[in-house]
Amino acid sequence: MNALAPRPPRPGAAAEPAWDGAAALRDAMALAALARDCVLSGVERRVLHVRLSLIPARLREPRHARLVREALEPLLRPTRARLYELPGGDLVALAPPPGEHLEQARRGLARLLPEIPAETLLPVLRLPAEAARLLTLVEAALGLDDPAAEPPEPAPSGLPPPHAAEMDAAGRALATANLAAFLRRQGLWRLAPGDAEPTPLWTEQRPFLPDLAAALLPGRDIAAAPSLARRFRHAAERRMLAELAHPQEARALGDACLPLSLASVMETEFLRLDTMLGPVGRARLLVCIPAADLLADAAGFALLRRLAEARGWALALDEPEPALLGLLRPGALEGLSLRLRFGPAMLGGDPEARARLDAALPEDRARVILIGADSPAAIAWGWQRGITRFMGRVLEGR
């Protein structure tokens, strides 16, 4: 329904536009679907976001909504523009390019609402290039960006690091521990524009080190000593690999993604698992090595690439910093998958930095996996760059 369509006033009430909560929810979902369709089809649109929710309550009056709608009405008459109302009161107008009428409406609204700078109150976006930003504002309107839903950043515990004797004792305990309660599994999925449902590719499996450290090193903060943390991770990974190398576990492993340190892949536990899997099992295995390990031991990483090629399992570079990708020599990622972590800075920030990241991504985007895809905006960002493999809460929820 056109948001400008008049609504009948309540008996005895002034004929001001009434906010329809159900209609706003429908508009938000329709706007998200339109952003997705623009990414899929490449159809261009210009977007004017009227952020009425930013107007301080003391300045907000019922007449504001009427005046804003009157200012937007000329935009809708001569063009194929559409107007959406979001929960919270924001309005979003979409128009085909080049968008002169939209810019004219923006100037009129800037004069009407001088309390907040036009760049903040009335941003203009381009679809499909900025579909991710549009999805972000829809998520915010729907309350899907609630910080309480996000995992909190780990705060310094104030606990001391473990002593050498305590680390030795933890290592001995790990050598015979049952890690079943400390393993975390999460899916990696393929989701392309137009797909009705995501397709499972691999299941990531890793020991969850914070819980494991709390059990074996109570009262100590393993993160306070990075060298000890690396040693602890190495011991936990070796124990996980030893358990996976049991014949029954190896047969049940399936399509698996194992994030491992470079040192762990060179240990006998991994080589034993490699043998137990056989050619068919190895073809279903993806091993992800931290980018920091490549920087620390380039020769060891090169040896590992040759081993992966000879044995038939896939290899990925895990979570490189975007700046690192631009420093790698041409061909450095050839034959590798790349697990790139999505962050909010990818939606905004320095346009030159975003352009450098885009240029540094492998041309074959089928080899890129976007992890941390916890919102529709992350999926849209990936789709805009031809990425169709994801890992994150938004897919786990589906």
Short mmCIF file of C-alpha atoms in Angstrom, two decimals:
data_model
loop_
_atom_site.label_atom_id
_atom_site.label_comp_id
_atom_site.label_asym_id
_atom_site.label_seq_id
_atom_site.Cartn_x
_atom_site.Cartn_y
_atom_site.Cartn_z
CA MET A 1 0.00 0.00 0.00
CA ASN A 2 1.25 3.48 -0.86
CA ALA A 3 2.46 5.12 2.33
CA LEU A 4 0.94 8.42 1.12
CA ALA A 5 -2.56 6.96 0.91
CA PRO A 6 -4.81 8.89 3.32
CA ARG A 7 -5.98 7.06 6.42
CA PRO A 8 -9.34 7.87 7.99
CA PRO A 9 -9.01 9.93 11.19
CA ARG A 10 -10.29 8.63 14.50
CA PRO A 11 -13.57 10.17 15.63
CA GLY A 12 -12.84 13.52 17.17
CA ALA A 13 -9.15 13.43 16.22
CA ALA A 14 -7.23 15.72 13.91
CA ALA A 15 -6.56 14.32 10.46
CA GLU A 16 -2.84 13.69 11.03
CA PRO A 17 -1.27 10.58 9.44
CA ALA A 18 -1.43 7.62 11.84
CA TRP A 19 1.53 5.28 12.12
CA ASP A 20 0.56 1.71 11.25
CA GLY A 21 2.97 -0.65 13.03
CA ALA A 22 1.99 -3.72 10.98
CA ALA A 23 2.34 -1.79 7.72
CA ALA A 24 5.79 -0.56 8.80
CA LEU A 25 6.92 -4.13 9.42
CA ARG A 26 5.64 -5.15 6.00
CA ASP A 27 7.41 -2.17 4.43
CA ALA A 28 10.70 -3.11 6.15
CA MET A 29 10.53 -6.68 4.85
CA ALA A 30 9.57 -5.48 1.36
CA LEU A 31 12.51 -3.06 1.36
CA ALA A 32 14.94 -5.83 2.35
CA ALA A 33 13.57 -8.04 -0.45
CA LEU A 34 13.95 -5.21 -2.96
CA ALA A 35 17.60 -4.67 -1.96
CA ARG A 36 18.23 -8.39 -2.51
CA ASP A 37 16.50 -8.27 -5.91
CA CYS A 38 18.65 -5.31 -6.99
CA VAL A 39 21.80 -7.27 -6.13
CA LEU A 40 20.46 -10.27 -8.05
CA SER A 41 19.35 -8.36 -11.16
CA GLY A 42 21.78 -5.43 -11.18
CA VAL A 43 18.88 -2.96 -11.47
CA GLU A 44 19.93 0.47 -10.20
CA ARG A 45 17.96 2.54 -7.73
CA ARG A 46 18.59 5.69 -5.72
CA VAL A 47 17.58 5.66 -2.05
CA LEU A 48 16.72 8.63 0.18
CA HIS A 49 16.67 7.72 3.87
CA VAL A 50 14.68 10.26 5.90
CA ARG A 51 15.88 9.60 9.44
CA LEU A 52 12.99 11.11 11.39
CA SER A 53 13.98 8.95 14.38
CA LEU A 54 16.99 11.25 14.87
CA ILE A 55 14.86 14.30 15.53
CA PRO A 56 14.88 14.96 19.29
CA ALA A 57 11.59 14.19 21.00
CA ARG A 58 11.27 17.79 22.17
CA LEU A 59 11.25 18.92 18.54
CA ARG A 60 9.02 16.14 17.21
CA GLU A 61 5.42 17.10 16.54
CA PRO A 62 2.60 15.34 14.66
CA ARG A 63 2.79 17.96 11.94
CA HIS A 64 6.34 16.88 11.09
CA ALA A 65 5.12 13.63 9.53
CA ARG A 66 2.51 15.49 7.46
CA LEU A 67 4.98 18.12 6.26
CA VAL A 68 7.58 15.48 5.33
CA ARG A 69 5.04 13.48 3.34
CA GLU A 70 3.91 16.64 1.56
CA ALA A 71 7.54 17.38 0.66
CA LEU A 72 7.98 13.86 -0.75
CA GLU A 73 4.70 13.76 -2.67
CA PRO A 74 6.06 15.58 -5.76
CA LEU A 75 8.79 12.95 -5.98
CA LEU A 76 6.28 10.12 -6.25
CA ARG A 77 3.94 11.61 -8.85
CA PRO A 78 6.18 12.01 -11.94
CA THR A 79 8.47 9.01 -11.37
CA ARG A 80 8.31 5.33 -10.47
CA ALA A 81 9.49 6.18 -6.97
CA ARG A 82 8.18 4.25 -3.98
CA LEU A 83 7.97 5.24 -0.35
CA TYR A 84 8.45 2.89 2.61
CA GLU A 85 7.80 3.54 6.28
CA LEU A 86 10.02 1.71 8.78
CA PRO A 87 9.37 0.82 12.42
CA GLY A 88 10.51 3.81 14.44
CA GLY A 89 9.14 6.32 11.95
CA ASP A 90 11.95 6.61 9.39
CA LEU A 91 10.94 6.93 5.73
CA VAL A 92 12.81 5.49 2.75
CA ALA A 93 12.14 6.70 -0.81
CA LEU A 94 13.40 4.69 -3.80
CA ALA A 95 13.61 6.14 -7.29
CA PRO A 96 15.19 5.06 -10.59
CA PRO A 97 18.38 6.87 -11.64
CA PRO A 98 19.48 9.55 -12.22
CA GLY A 99 17.29 10.74 -9.34
CA GLU A 100 16.88 14.49 -9.94
CA HIS A 101 13.45 14.49 -8.29
CA LEU A 102 14.89 12.67 -5.30
CA GLU A 103 17.64 15.26 -4.90
CA GLN A 104 15.07 18.04 -5.21
CA ALA A 105 13.00 16.44 -2.45
CA ARG A 106 16.14 16.11 -0.34
CA ARG A 107 16.88 19.82 -0.60
CA GLY A 108 13.32 20.64 0.38
CA LEU A 109 13.46 18.37 3.41
CA ALA A 110 16.80 19.87 4.46
CA ARG A 111 15.14 23.30 4.61
CA LEU A 112 12.16 21.86 6.44
CA LEU A 113 14.24 20.02 9.08
CA PRO A 114 17.29 22.20 9.80
CA GLU A 115 17.89 20.77 13.29
CA ILE A 116 20.28 18.06 12.00
CA PRO A 117 22.79 18.31 9.10
CA ALA A 118 21.36 16.96 5.85
CA GLU A 119 24.27 14.52 5.43
CA THR A 120 23.21 12.82 8.67
CA LEU A 121 19.44 13.22 8.49
CA LEU A 122 18.99 12.59 4.74
CA PRO A 123 21.67 10.22 3.39
CA VAL A 124 21.40 9.06 -0.23
CA LEU A 125 22.41 5.50 -1.14
CA ARG A 126 22.88 3.71 -4.46
CA LEU A 127 21.58 0.23 -5.22
CA PRO A 128 22.92 -2.34 -5.79
CA ALA A 129 26.34 -0.93 -4.78
CA GLU A 130 25.20 -0.01 -1.25
CA ALA A 131 22.64 -2.75 -0.68
CA ALA A 132 24.52 -3.86 2.44
CA ARG A 133 24.14 -0.41 4.02
CA LEU A 134 20.43 -0.40 3.18
CA LEU A 135 19.99 -3.80 4.83
CA THR A 136 21.85 -2.50 7.88
CA LEU A 137 19.36 0.32 8.37
CA VAL A 138 16.45 -2.09 7.90
CA GLU A 139 17.98 -4.38 10.54
CA ALA A 140 18.31 -1.42 12.91
CA ALA A 141 14.66 -0.46 12.36
CA LEU A 142 13.59 -4.03 13.12
CA GLY A 143 15.77 -4.15 16.24
CA LEU A 144 18.04 -6.84 14.81
CA ASP A 145 21.18 -4.85 15.61
CA ASP A 146 20.61 -5.05 19.38
CA PRO A 147 24.10 -5.04 20.91
CA ALA A 148 22.86 -7.53 23.51
CA ALA A 149 22.55 -10.09 20.72
CA GLU A 150 26.18 -9.70 19.75
CA PRO A 151 28.92 -11.61 21.56
CA PRO A 152 30.65 -9.16 23.92
CA GLU A 153 34.28 -8.33 23.40
CA PRO A 154 36.40 -10.27 25.91
CA ALA A 155 37.50 -7.98 28.70
CA PRO A 156 40.81 -8.39 30.51
CA SER A 157 40.17 -10.80 33.36
CA GLY A 158 42.80 -9.42 35.71
CA LEU A 159 43.90 -12.98 36.45
CA PRO A 160 47.60 -13.90 36.28
CA PRO A 161 48.97 -16.14 33.52
CA PRO A 162 49.69 -19.77 34.42
CA HIS A 163 53.09 -20.84 35.75
CA ALA A 164 55.29 -23.25 33.80
CA ALA A 165 54.47 -26.10 36.18
CA GLU A 166 50.74 -25.46 35.73
CA MET A 167 51.13 -25.49 31.94
CA ASP A 168 52.97 -28.81 32.15
CA ALA A 169 50.17 -30.29 34.27
CA ALA A 170 47.53 -28.98 31.83
CA GLY A 171 49.45 -30.53 28.93
CA ARG A 172 49.52 -33.91 30.65
CA ALA A 173 45.78 -33.68 31.36
CA LEU A 174 45.07 -32.78 27.73
CA ALA A 175 46.99 -35.81 26.49
CA THR A 176 44.29 -38.12 27.87
CA ALA A 177 41.28 -35.79 28.14
CA ASN A 178 37.93 -36.41 26.46
CA LEU A 179 37.25 -33.20 24.53
CA ALA A 180 33.66 -34.01 23.53
CA ALA A 181 32.22 -31.37 25.86
CA PHE A 182 34.69 -28.72 24.67
CA LEU A 183 34.28 -29.02 20.90
CA ARG A 184 32.32 -26.41 18.97
CA ARG A 185 30.72 -27.10 15.59
CA GLN A 186 29.39 -24.58 13.08
CA GLY A 187 28.32 -24.93 9.48
CA LEU A 188 29.81 -23.37 6.36
CA TRP A 189 27.17 -22.81 3.71
CA ARG A 190 26.68 -21.83 0.08
CA LEU A 191 23.98 -19.21 -0.44
CA ALA A 192 23.73 -17.48 -3.82
CA PRO A 193 21.25 -14.75 -4.80
CA GLY A 194 18.05 -16.48 -5.75
CA ASP A 195 18.62 -19.56 -3.58
CA ALA A 196 15.62 -20.44 -1.45
CA GLU A 197 17.77 -22.11 1.22
CA PRO A 198 21.50 -22.35 1.99
CA THR A 199 23.39 -25.51 1.01
CA PRO A 200 25.72 -27.07 3.63
CA LEU A 201 29.35 -27.41 2.52
CA TRP A 202 31.45 -28.24 5.61
CA THR A 203 31.05 -28.40 9.37
CA GLU A 204 33.77 -26.57 11.24
CA GLN A 205 35.04 -28.35 14.35
CA ARG A 206 37.45 -26.88 16.88
CA PRO A 207 38.21 -27.05 20.60
CA PHE A 208 36.69 -24.10 22.45
CA LEU A 209 39.77 -22.87 24.25
CA PRO A 210 38.22 -20.48 26.82
CA ASP A 211 36.13 -23.25 28.39
CA LEU A 212 38.96 -25.76 28.16
CA ALA A 213 41.42 -23.37 29.81
CA ALA A 214 38.92 -22.57 32.57
CA ALA A 215 38.60 -26.30 33.32
CA LEU A 216 42.31 -27.12 33.27
CA LEU A 217 43.78 -23.83 34.50
CA PRO A 218 41.25 -22.38 36.97
CA GLY A 219 42.12 -18.95 38.28
CA ARG A 220 44.58 -18.32 35.43
CA ASP A 221 44.26 -16.24 32.25
CA ILE A 222 45.87 -18.06 29.35
CA ALA A 223 45.34 -15.02 27.09
CA ALA A 224 47.62 -12.94 29.32
CA ALA A 225 50.64 -14.82 27.92
CA PRO A 226 50.40 -15.17 24.10
CA SER A 227 53.22 -17.72 23.90
CA LEU A 228 51.50 -19.93 26.47
CA ALA A 229 48.18 -19.49 24.66
CA ARG A 230 49.76 -20.77 21.43
CA ARG A 231 51.25 -23.72 23.30
CA PHE A 232 47.86 -24.51 24.86
CA ARG A 233 46.08 -24.28 21.50
CA HIS A 234 48.64 -26.61 19.95
CA ALA A 235 48.13 -29.20 22.70
CA ALA A 236 44.32 -28.98 22.42
CA GLU A 237 44.43 -29.38 18.64
CA ARG A 238 46.70 -32.41 18.89
CA ARG A 239 44.28 -34.02 21.33
CA MET A 240 41.30 -33.32 19.04
CA LEU A 241 43.18 -34.80 16.06
CA ALA A 242 44.10 -37.89 18.09
CA GLU A 243 40.41 -38.45 18.86
CA LEU A 244 39.35 -37.88 15.24
CA ALA A 245 41.94 -40.41 14.05
CA HIS A 246 40.08 -43.29 15.71
CA PRO A 247 38.59 -45.44 12.91
CA GLN A 248 34.97 -44.85 13.90
CA GLU A 249 35.46 -41.08 14.28
CA ALA A 250 37.35 -40.80 10.99
CA ARG A 251 34.58 -42.62 9.10
CA ALA A 252 31.95 -40.29 10.60
CA LEU A 253 33.88 -37.06 9.99
CA GLY A 254 32.24 -36.28 6.63
CA ASP A 255 32.62 -32.83 5.08
CA ALA A 256 34.77 -31.23 7.77
CA CYS A 257 36.56 -27.92 8.22
CA LEU A 258 39.41 -28.01 10.74
CA PRO A 259 40.99 -24.68 11.77
CA LEU A 260 44.49 -25.73 12.85
CA SER A 261 47.81 -24.09 13.54
CA LEU A 262 50.61 -24.83 11.09
CA ALA A 263 52.50 -26.73 13.80
CA SER A 264 49.52 -29.00 14.49
CA VAL A 265 49.21 -30.09 10.85
CA MET A 266 52.84 -31.23 10.94
CA GLU A 267 52.29 -33.47 13.98
CA THR A 268 51.84 -37.25 13.91
CA GLU A 269 48.20 -36.95 15.06
CA PHE A 270 47.21 -35.13 11.87
CA LEU A 271 49.25 -37.46 9.67
CA ARG A 272 47.51 -40.42 11.32
CA LEU A 273 44.10 -38.83 10.64
CA ASP A 274 45.16 -38.15 7.03
CA THR A 275 45.92 -41.86 6.63
CA MET A 276 42.69 -43.00 8.30
CA LEU A 277 40.54 -40.80 6.06
CA GLY A 278 41.78 -42.33 2.82
CA PRO A 279 41.36 -40.65 -0.59
CA VAL A 280 37.58 -40.21 -0.28
CA GLY A 281 37.71 -38.70 3.22
CA ARG A 282 40.63 -36.41 2.36
CA ALA A 283 38.68 -34.99 -0.59
CA ARG A 284 36.00 -33.86 1.89
CA LEU A 285 38.43 -32.11 4.25
CA LEU A 286 39.20 -28.37 4.44
CA VAL A 287 42.14 -27.33 6.65
CA CYS A 288 42.35 -23.65 7.63
CA ILE A 289 45.71 -22.19 8.71
CA PRO A 290 45.95 -18.79 10.46
CA ALA A 291 47.40 -16.02 8.34
CA ALA A 292 49.78 -15.24 11.22
CA ASP A 293 51.38 -18.68 10.72
CA LEU A 294 52.06 -17.87 7.07
CA LEU A 295 53.84 -14.69 8.12
CA ALA A 296 55.84 -16.48 10.83
CA ASP A 297 56.91 -19.46 8.68
CA ALA A 298 56.51 -18.90 4.96
CA ALA A 299 58.69 -21.92 4.12
CA GLY A 300 56.64 -24.20 6.36
CA PHE A 301 53.43 -22.95 4.78
CA ALA A 302 54.83 -23.59 1.30
CA LEU A 303 55.64 -27.17 2.35
CA LEU A 304 52.12 -27.57 3.68
CA ARG A 305 50.65 -26.42 0.34
CA ARG A 306 52.61 -29.12 -1.46
CA LEU A 307 51.44 -31.70 1.08
CA ALA A 308 47.80 -30.67 0.64
CA GLU A 309 48.08 -30.91 -3.14
CA ALA A 310 49.72 -34.35 -2.95
CA ARG A 311 47.28 -35.76 -0.39
CA GLY A 312 44.07 -34.31 -1.83
CA TRP A 313 42.64 -32.16 0.95
CA ALA A 314 41.78 -28.48 0.55
CA LEU A 315 43.74 -25.72 2.24
CA ALA A 316 42.55 -22.26 3.31
CA LEU A 317 44.25 -19.16 4.67
CA ASP A 318 42.31 -18.20 7.78
CA GLU A 319 41.33 -14.66 8.78
CA PRO A 320 44.00 -12.50 7.16
CA GLU A 321 43.82 -8.81 7.97
CA PRO A 322 42.51 -6.94 4.90
CA ALA A 323 45.75 -4.95 4.74
CA LEU A 324 47.75 -8.20 4.51
CA LEU A 325 45.96 -9.31 1.34
CA GLY A 326 47.24 -6.29 -0.53
CA LEU A 327 50.83 -7.11 0.48
CA LEU A 328 50.82 -10.69 -0.82
CA ARG A 329 52.63 -11.25 -4.10
CA PRO A 330 50.53 -12.12 -7.16
CA GLY A 331 49.67 -15.79 -7.18
CA ALA A 332 50.27 -16.21 -3.43
CA LEU A 333 46.67 -17.33 -2.95
CA GLU A 334 46.53 -19.53 -6.03
CA GLY A 335 44.85 -22.83 -5.22
CA LEU A 336 43.93 -21.70 -1.70
CA SER A 337 40.58 -20.88 -0.23
CA LEU A 338 40.39 -17.69 1.81
CA ARG A 339 38.38 -17.27 5.00
CA LEU A 340 37.74 -13.56 5.42
CA ARG A 341 36.06 -12.25 8.57
CA PHE A 342 33.29 -9.72 8.01
CA GLY A 343 33.38 -6.55 10.09
CA PRO A 344 31.19 -3.41 10.23
CA ALA A 345 34.10 -1.33 8.88
CA MET A 346 33.61 -3.05 5.52
CA LEU A 347 30.30 -1.19 5.10
CA GLY A 348 31.70 2.27 5.73
CA GLY A 349 34.98 3.95 6.45
CA ASP A 350 37.60 4.91 3.91
CA PRO A 351 36.42 4.31 0.31
CA GLU A 352 40.05 3.81 -0.78
CA ALA A 353 40.53 1.08 1.85
CA ARG A 354 37.37 -0.66 0.64
CA ALA A 355 38.59 -0.45 -2.96
CA ARG A 356 41.97 -1.92 -1.98
CA LEU A 357 40.26 -4.83 -0.24
CA ASP A 358 38.08 -5.52 -3.28
CA ALA A 359 41.15 -5.49 -5.53
CA ALA A 360 43.05 -7.85 -3.22
CA LEU A 361 40.35 -10.54 -3.16
CA PRO A 362 40.98 -13.58 -5.40
CA GLU A 363 39.44 -13.24 -8.85
CA ASP A 364 37.79 -16.61 -8.33
CA ARG A 365 35.33 -15.58 -5.63
CA ALA A 366 34.18 -19.19 -5.28
CA ARG A 367 37.34 -19.66 -3.18
CA VAL A 368 36.34 -16.95 -0.68
CA ILE A 369 34.43 -17.84 2.49
CA LEU A 370 32.98 -14.92 4.45
CA ILE A 371 32.92 -15.82 8.15
CA GLY A 372 31.26 -13.75 10.85
CA ALA A 373 28.21 -13.46 8.57
CA ASP A 374 25.89 -12.73 11.48
CA SER A 375 23.49 -10.39 9.67
CA PRO A 376 21.80 -10.00 6.27
CA ALA A 377 24.07 -7.00 5.63
CA ALA A 378 27.10 -9.33 5.65
CA ILE A 379 25.42 -11.61 3.09
CA ALA A 380 24.61 -8.61 0.89
CA TRP A 381 28.21 -7.37 1.13
CA GLY A 382 29.42 -10.77 0.00
CA TRP A 383 26.92 -11.05 -2.84
CA GLN A 384 27.97 -7.66 -4.17
CA ARG A 385 31.47 -9.12 -4.59
CA GLY A 386 30.44 -12.47 -6.00
CA ILE A 387 30.95 -14.34 -2.70
CA THR A 388 28.47 -17.15 -2.11
CA ARG A 389 30.10 -19.15 0.73
CA PHE A 390 29.35 -17.99 4.27
CA MET A 391 29.60 -18.92 7.92
CA GLY A 392 27.67 -17.12 10.64
CA ARG A 393 24.67 -16.91 12.92
CA VAL A 394 22.27 -15.67 10.25
CA LEU A 395 22.68 -18.98 8.39
CA GLU A 396 22.77 -21.17 11.50
CA GLY A 397 19.40 -19.67 12.42
CA ARG A 398 17.92 -20.77 9.11
#
